[in-house]
C-alpha cells in the first residue's frame, strides 16, 4: 500500500456541501476515491453527488467507518472540524482549508499526537496514490503510478513537477502536500521517513521553498536516508521575507534562505534542480 | 500584522507590564506639550521597519523646545522606506541594564517558544547562542510559573528582578496567547531604578486570526496598488524588476520569478492568483498590473483548481476592454486546456504549453520593449 | 458544596441561560409583593435536600394573598430535615415539555460527562438507560459545539429547540468549568412557549476548589457541632447511634463503625482525625464528642503519621481537665506506641492493641451504661 | 523488580522544605529510599537532611536524573508541581497532597497519559516495595517482603491490613495507595493488571470502600484475572453518601453501595473479608 491511503481507503468530506467541498468531492469520486460520507452541520439527511451527508462526524462514523477525512470548511471553523474528527477517532485528517490561525494549528498538532492521528496540512493540496486514491484538490490527470515519492509544500508547483515526472515516464508512489503554513501536521522529515519505509518508493522528490527551516531539518534526515533525494526549491530570486522580530532571527540563525537550504541539502547528497523541468533528469540519474 | 510600538505598549500596559510614560504625537506641538508634561524624553518614530534605532528613528530631547524640533525633524521623514506620521514621546529612561525577552512560534518544533537573554538591546541578533535561554511551550499546558522561574534562574537573575521577570514573562505569554500573536517581544527589557520595564514593545498578530480580534485596528502600510490587489483576495508583493508576473500558487509564482531571473529577466512583482480565484478578480488584477506599465507581462498557469478557460476568459475580457499594448506572454496548461486554447485562438491570443519557452519569450520581449 | 437554587439560577442567568423571573423572599410579605409584581407564581423552599418537590417544598399561588399564605406555610417548616428560611417566588411556568440536562464528573471514566434526556422532571432517575444520551468531555479539548449538536440530534431535537439546546449546553459547560463544579444540572429543562428554560438549577462546587472562588458565599448547613469540629480541620458526620467514634483516616473510621455494627453497637458519629492532626485539635474534638453524652467513646488509632504519644497526650489532657465519666475505649498501635502506653499507664488509662477486643469492649460498655 | 520502584529508584521530593515534606523525607531515607534531590521554589541551594534542594524540577533533573517524584506541596500548588514533573519527563509521580481541585486532577490524568507517565494519587499514602523502596507516608515498620500485592484507597485502613498480613507471616510484594479522591491517576484496574504481570505477586488484597464505582470496575477485571483476590471493603454501616444530583444517580445506576460492591466482587470469585483481621486467613486459603 502507498503511504496512508489505498484503493480501499474510505474517505469522509467535512464541508461537503460548500462550493469547494462539493467540487472536489466530484473530482475525487471521478478519480475513484471511495468517498463514503460527508458532514455539514445543519445539512444532515441530504446527498451530494450520491454521497450521504450527516450533521456530525460521529453520526457519519456510526454508519460508514471512514479511514480518513478531508476538511474543506472555512478557516474559522476548521479547528473545530479537525477536533471533531480527532475526537471521533479518525486517524488521517487532511486539512485542505487555508488561513487557519497559527495558535489553532499548534493545538491541533499537539492533540493529533495525543490521539495517535496524522494531520496533513493545513493549507495542503492533499495526498494522492496515483490510480488508487486521491484525497485533495490536485488535478486528476497529471499523475501516474510509479516508483517516485513526491513531497511538497506548495500545490501548483508540485503539479508542475509531478506532470514533468509523468511526462518523462516516471510515475509516483505517493504524492503528499505537507501544506504551505508555518506550522503543519505532517513534516518533511516524517514524510521522508515514511517514504524510506515504503517498498514502492525508490527515490524521493522534495519540492520546498524559502522561509522556515523545514528543508534544513529534512537535510538532517536525508543524511542517513538510504534512498536518493532530488530537490527543487523555489525562492532563489525572492527578497528576504518578512521576519518575525529578533526572536525569528534567533531561532533561524541564518537558516531559511535559499542559499542555506541548498547548501544543507547538497551537503547530504541531495541533487538540486535549478528548474522544475530538470527534476525528471536528476531522478533518472539517481534511480 | 505588526502593531505599532505605541499600540503594543498600550496592550502591554493594560496587562500590567510596566512601560515608560508616553504620549503618541502627530505634530511637533503635541510633542512639545508631551515633553513639558513628562520631562526629558525620547522621541520615537512609529514605523514598522526593523532597525529603527540604527536608522535614526529615535531622538532625545531635554526640553519641550528640543522635543518640538526633534519631532518636526522625524515627522514627515522616511525610515527605511516607511513615512513617519506619528511619534511616540516617552520619558527618557535611565537604563541600567538591557535584557531581551521574546515569545514566538518555532516552526521546526511546532511550538511557541520563549527566548530570553541577559544581553538585550539593538545587537541582540549577534548575541552568541549560549547567551540565549529558551523554553518550548506545550500548547496543552501553556507557560507556567516554574518554566519562567527556570528561565530567570538560568539568566542569573535574583530576588526582586527574578520575581519581576517571572511575572512579566507570564504576562507576556498571556498577551501572546490572548492576542493570537506570532511574536510578542520586549527588547530591550530594561532595568530602570532596579525594576524591569518594557523599553520597547513588539506585537505581531497572526493575520489569519484577526477575525477573532475585531477590536484591533488593521495596520496596513502597503501601497495603493498592493491594497487594491489584496482587496481582490489575491496575494501581491511589489518588486524592483520590469516584467509583471502572475501565476497560480505561491510556490509556482516564486519559481516563475526565479526562472525569469536565471534567464536574465527581473520580476516587477509577485502576484499569486491561486486557489480558483475566478475570472473577474483575475481580469481586474491583470488590469492593475498593466497600469504599472511593465515592459512585459508573464502569466504562468498550471491549471488545477484554476481552470484554463477562466484564465483565457479573463485575458480576452481585458483585451476586449482596453487592448493589449504591452507584450503579454502566456503559459497555460491543465484543467480545460483545450477550451482555453480554442477561445484564445478565436481572439488572436497565442500561448505556450512549455514554461521554459514562455519565460524565454518574456525576457526577450522585455529586452526588446 | 451545594448552592441554593436561587444562587445557582443567578449564576445561570448571568451566563445567559434563560431562567424564570423570580425573587428571593425571607418573609410572607415579600412573597406577596413578589407575586404582585410577577403574577401567578411558584413558591419554592430554598433547601439543599433532594426530592424537594415530592416532600411538599413547592407551592403555587395565583394571587399575592395566596402567595403570602403559601410562603407563610413554607417558611419555618422543615423539608427532609432542613429548615426553610428562604423561598424563591417565581413566575409560574406553562411547561409544555420537560427535558433533563446535567454535567458532572464520571469517576470511572475520569472525565466530565454531559447527560441529557427527553424525559426530564422529578422521575428522571427512573428513566431507562436508553433514554439518556451522554458525552464524555476530554479535558484537553473541552465541550465543543459538534458534541452538543450530536447530543441534541440524538434527543431528536430540531431547528429552534436544537439550536437553543446546543447554546445552553455549551453555556452550562462553561459554568461547570469556570466554577469548578462537581455538578451543574437543569432538571427540568423546560420547554416554555416553544423555548428552553432552566426551570430548576443545581450547581455543586468542588469544596477543594473554593479557594479559587472567593466570591462564592459558603453555604454550610451543618449543625453547630459539625461546624465546630470542621473548624478544627477534621472530618465529621453526625449519625444516629450511641457510641462516639474517633479514628485516624476515613477508611479506618468507616471500618471501625462497620465493626461496631457487626458486634451489635451503633456509631453516634463519624470523626476522622487522620493526617497528623496533632494533640490540640484531637483533644478539642474529643471534648466536643464527650459533650454529646454518648454511652461510650471508641478511639481507634493505627499510628502512622498520627503518633500514638500525641493521641495519648490528647487523652491525658482531657482527662486532667474534666475527668472521664463516660467509658472511653482506646485501641492504640503504631508509631511511638511504647511511649504512649507508658504515659497512659502513668495516668491510669488502659488501652487495647487489638481492634476486635476494643470494639467488643465498647459495645459492652455502651450496653452497660 | 516490584511494581514501578526498586532499590535503585531515585526519588525527588517536591515540597521537601515543608513540614510534611521534610518529615517524610527523613522517614523515607530511614527506610533506605534513594532520595536524591528536593525541590522548593525559592529554596534552591539549601539542603534538607543532606538532600540538595533545587528551585525547579528541571534543575534537579539536570543533576540527579530521578525516576520518580513525591509531591508534598499544598493543594493549591500541587497541580503545577505535578505539571512541572510531567513536563520535565518524570514517569512516576506520587501525589501525596490532598484536597486537589477535581478539575485539576482531571487535567493531570489526561496529561499524564499524553506524557506516558503514571500518576499515583492524589491523596495517596504512596507506594512501597517492602525492604526495598518507599515513596510515601506509610509507617516504616509494618511491611515485610513477600508474595501478596496490596492495593488500597485509604491509608490507615491499609496499614491495619498490611500489619495483620505481616503479623501472619504474609509479606507484601508491592503496596499501592491509589488515593482517596473521586478521580485518581492509577486505578484499581491498572494496579491489578500490574500485579497480574508481576512475577513476585501471587495473590492480591484489595482494600476498598463505598462510593464511586472503582470496586465494580475492579470486579470486571478480576473476572479474567489469573491470580486470586481477597477484598475488604469499608462502609457497610455507613448511611448513603452525598449524591451528585440526578447525574450521579444516572451514572452509578445502583452501583457504589456496599452491597453492590460485595456482590460484584463475589460474583467474580474474590473472597470478601468481613473484618480487617480476617484478611490474612483468606489470603492463606487462596495462596
PDB file of C-alpha atoms in Angstrom, chain B residues 230-336:
ATOM      1  CA  UNK B 230      -5.215  42.449  -1.868  1.00  0.00           C
ATOM      2  CA  UNK B 231      -8.811  43.667  -1.845  1.00  0.00           C
ATOM      3  CA  UNK B 232      -9.429  41.197  -4.687  1.00  0.00           C
ATOM      4  CA  UNK B 233      -8.378  38.433  -2.311  1.00  0.00           C
ATOM      5  CA  UNK B 234      -5.055  37.899  -4.056  1.00  0.00           C
ATOM      6  CA  UNK B 235      -1.545  37.858  -2.720  1.00  0.00           C
ATOM      7  CA  UNK B 236       0.686  40.628  -4.067  1.00  0.00           C
ATOM      8  CA  UNK B 237       4.171  41.979  -3.379  1.00  0.00           C
ATOM      9  CA  UNK B 238       5.785  44.892  -5.237  1.00  0.00           C
ATOM     10  CA  UNK B 239       9.313  44.214  -6.520  1.00  0.00           C
ATOM     11  CA  UNK B 240      12.013  46.078  -8.438  1.00  0.00           C
ATOM     12  CA  UNK B 241      12.034  44.468 -11.911  1.00  0.00           C
ATOM     13  CA  UNK B 242      10.169  45.228 -15.123  1.00  0.00           C
ATOM     14  CA  UNK B 243       8.333  42.040 -16.046  1.00  0.00           C
ATOM     15  CA  UNK B 244       4.950  41.762 -14.363  1.00  0.00           C
ATOM     16  CA  UNK B 245       4.342  38.217 -13.162  1.00  0.00           C
ATOM     17  CA  UNK B 246       1.077  36.450 -12.483  1.00  0.00           C
ATOM     18  CA  UNK B 247       0.850  32.785 -11.579  1.00  0.00           C
ATOM     19  CA  UNK B 248      -1.439  30.487  -9.628  1.00  0.00           C
ATOM     20  CA  UNK B 249       0.087  29.399  -6.349  1.00  0.00           C
ATOM     21  CA  UNK B 250       2.785  30.907  -4.141  1.00  0.00           C
ATOM     22  CA  UNK B 251       5.342  28.240  -4.989  1.00  0.00           C
ATOM     23  CA  UNK B 252       4.920  28.421  -8.738  1.00  0.00           C
ATOM     24  CA  UNK B 253       4.845  32.206  -8.662  1.00  0.00           C
ATOM     25  CA  UNK B 254       8.192  32.201  -6.901  1.00  0.00           C
ATOM     26  CA  UNK B 255       9.513  29.546  -9.272  1.00  0.00           C
ATOM     27  CA  UNK B 256       8.420  31.707 -12.199  1.00  0.00           C
ATOM     28  CA  UNK B 257      10.288  34.690 -10.785  1.00  0.00           C
ATOM     29  CA  UNK B 258      13.359  32.528 -10.131  1.00  0.00           C
ATOM     30  CA  UNK B 259      13.305  31.188 -13.662  1.00  0.00           C
ATOM     31  CA  UNK B 260      12.895  34.682 -15.086  1.00  0.00           C
ATOM     32  CA  UNK B 261      15.942  35.810 -13.166  1.00  0.00           C
ATOM     33  CA  UNK B 262      18.026  32.834 -14.238  1.00  0.00           C
ATOM     34  CA  UNK B 263      17.163  33.668 -17.846  1.00  0.00           C
ATOM     35  CA  UNK B 264      18.190  37.289 -17.410  1.00  0.00           C
ATOM     36  CA  UNK B 265      14.868  38.923 -16.609  1.00  0.00           C
ATOM     37  CA  UNK B 266      13.548  40.564 -13.431  1.00  0.00           C
ATOM     38  CA  UNK B 267      10.115  40.307 -11.941  1.00  0.00           C
ATOM     39  CA  UNK B 268       8.238  43.547 -11.243  1.00  0.00           C
ATOM     40  CA  UNK B 269       6.042  41.858  -8.672  1.00  0.00           C
ATOM     41  CA  UNK B 270       4.813  38.698  -7.034  1.00  0.00           C
ATOM     42  CA  UNK B 271       1.138  38.078  -7.828  1.00  0.00           C
ATOM     43  CA  UNK B 272      -0.420  34.811  -6.814  1.00  0.00           C
ATOM     44  CA  UNK B 273      -3.915  34.267  -8.207  1.00  0.00           C
ATOM     45  CA  UNK B 274      -4.030  30.683  -6.951  1.00  0.00           C
ATOM     46  CA  UNK B 275      -6.928  28.847  -5.424  1.00  0.00           C
ATOM     47  CA  UNK B 276      -9.615  29.240  -8.088  1.00  0.00           C
ATOM     48  CA  UNK B 277      -9.933  32.999  -7.946  1.00  0.00           C
ATOM     49  CA  UNK B 278     -12.374  33.095 -10.888  1.00  0.00           C
ATOM     50  CA  UNK B 279     -12.019  35.222 -13.996  1.00  0.00           C
ATOM     51  CA  UNK B 280     -13.327  38.528 -12.628  1.00  0.00           C
ATOM     52  CA  UNK B 281     -10.643  39.149  -9.941  1.00  0.00           C
ATOM     53  CA  UNK B 282      -8.018  37.806 -12.317  1.00  0.00           C
ATOM     54  CA  UNK B 283      -9.070  40.282 -15.018  1.00  0.00           C
ATOM     55  CA  UNK B 284      -9.072  43.163 -12.532  1.00  0.00           C
ATOM     56  CA  UNK B 285      -5.658  42.224 -11.179  1.00  0.00           C
ATOM     57  CA  UNK B 286      -4.295  41.978 -14.704  1.00  0.00           C
ATOM     58  CA  UNK B 287      -5.580  45.473 -15.452  1.00  0.00           C
ATOM     59  CA  UNK B 288      -3.922  46.804 -12.331  1.00  0.00           C
ATOM     60  CA  UNK B 289      -0.655  45.155 -13.408  1.00  0.00           C
ATOM     61  CA  UNK B 290      -0.935  46.668 -16.880  1.00  0.00           C
ATOM     62  CA  UNK B 291      -1.458  50.096 -15.309  1.00  0.00           C
ATOM     63  CA  UNK B 292       2.044  49.854 -13.802  1.00  0.00           C
ATOM     64  CA  UNK B 293       3.453  49.874 -17.352  1.00  0.00           C
ATOM     65  CA  UNK B 294       5.791  46.917 -17.166  1.00  0.00           C
ATOM     66  CA  UNK B 295       7.950  46.030 -20.156  1.00  0.00           C
ATOM     67  CA  UNK B 296       6.145  42.703 -20.432  1.00  0.00           C
ATOM     68  CA  UNK B 297       3.627  40.558 -18.610  1.00  0.00           C
ATOM     69  CA  UNK B 298       4.269  36.894 -17.943  1.00  0.00           C
ATOM     70  CA  UNK B 299       1.339  34.726 -16.908  1.00  0.00           C
ATOM     71  CA  UNK B 300       2.177  31.206 -15.826  1.00  0.00           C
ATOM     72  CA  UNK B 301      -0.809  28.984 -15.140  1.00  0.00           C
ATOM     73  CA  UNK B 302      -0.725  25.315 -14.330  1.00  0.00           C
ATOM     74  CA  UNK B 303      -4.453  24.676 -14.192  1.00  0.00           C
ATOM     75  CA  UNK B 304      -5.643  22.579 -11.316  1.00  0.00           C
ATOM     76  CA  UNK B 305      -8.424  24.233  -9.402  1.00  0.00           C
ATOM     77  CA  UNK B 306      -7.693  27.230 -11.568  1.00  0.00           C
ATOM     78  CA  UNK B 307      -9.399  26.409 -14.840  1.00  0.00           C
ATOM     79  CA  UNK B 308      -7.551  27.378 -18.027  1.00  0.00           C
ATOM     80  CA  UNK B 309     -10.760  28.526 -19.724  1.00  0.00           C
ATOM     81  CA  UNK B 310     -11.370  31.003 -16.928  1.00  0.00           C
ATOM     82  CA  UNK B 311      -7.874  32.390 -17.331  1.00  0.00           C
ATOM     83  CA  UNK B 312      -8.483  32.674 -21.069  1.00  0.00           C
ATOM     84  CA  UNK B 313     -11.785  34.418 -20.402  1.00  0.00           C
ATOM     85  CA  UNK B 314     -10.077  36.938 -18.095  1.00  0.00           C
ATOM     86  CA  UNK B 315      -7.470  37.688 -20.734  1.00  0.00           C
ATOM     87  CA  UNK B 316      -9.981  38.047 -23.539  1.00  0.00           C
ATOM     88  CA  UNK B 317     -12.078  40.334 -21.381  1.00  0.00           C
ATOM     89  CA  UNK B 318      -9.114  42.622 -20.723  1.00  0.00           C
ATOM     90  CA  UNK B 319      -8.077  42.576 -24.365  1.00  0.00           C
ATOM     91  CA  UNK B 320     -11.613  43.442 -25.488  1.00  0.00           C
ATOM     92  CA  UNK B 321     -11.835  46.249 -22.983  1.00  0.00           C
ATOM     93  CA  UNK B 322      -8.541  48.025 -23.431  1.00  0.00           C
ATOM     94  CA  UNK B 323      -6.399  46.160 -25.928  1.00  0.00           C
ATOM     95  CA  UNK B 324      -3.033  44.685 -25.087  1.00  0.00           C
ATOM     96  CA  UNK B 325      -0.278  47.144 -25.960  1.00  0.00           C
ATOM     97  CA  UNK B 326       2.203  45.637 -23.552  1.00  0.00           C
ATOM     98  CA  UNK B 327       3.641  42.270 -24.628  1.00  0.00           C
ATOM     99  CA  UNK B 328       1.753  39.561 -22.777  1.00  0.00           C
ATOM    100  CA  UNK B 329       3.285  36.100 -22.623  1.00  0.00           C
ATOM    101  CA  UNK B 330       1.003  33.342 -21.511  1.00  0.00           C
ATOM    102  CA  UNK B 331       1.884  29.852 -20.421  1.00  0.00           C
ATOM    103  CA  UNK B 332      -1.207  27.745 -19.961  1.00  0.00           C
ATOM    104  CA  UNK B 333      -1.650  24.039 -19.260  1.00  0.00           C
ATOM    105  CA  UNK B 334      -4.047  21.918 -17.214  1.00  0.00           C
ATOM    106  CA  UNK B 335      -7.749  21.758 -16.496  1.00  0.00           C
ATOM    107  CA  UNK B 336      -9.890  22.712 -19.524  1.00  0.00           C
TER     108      UNK B 336
END
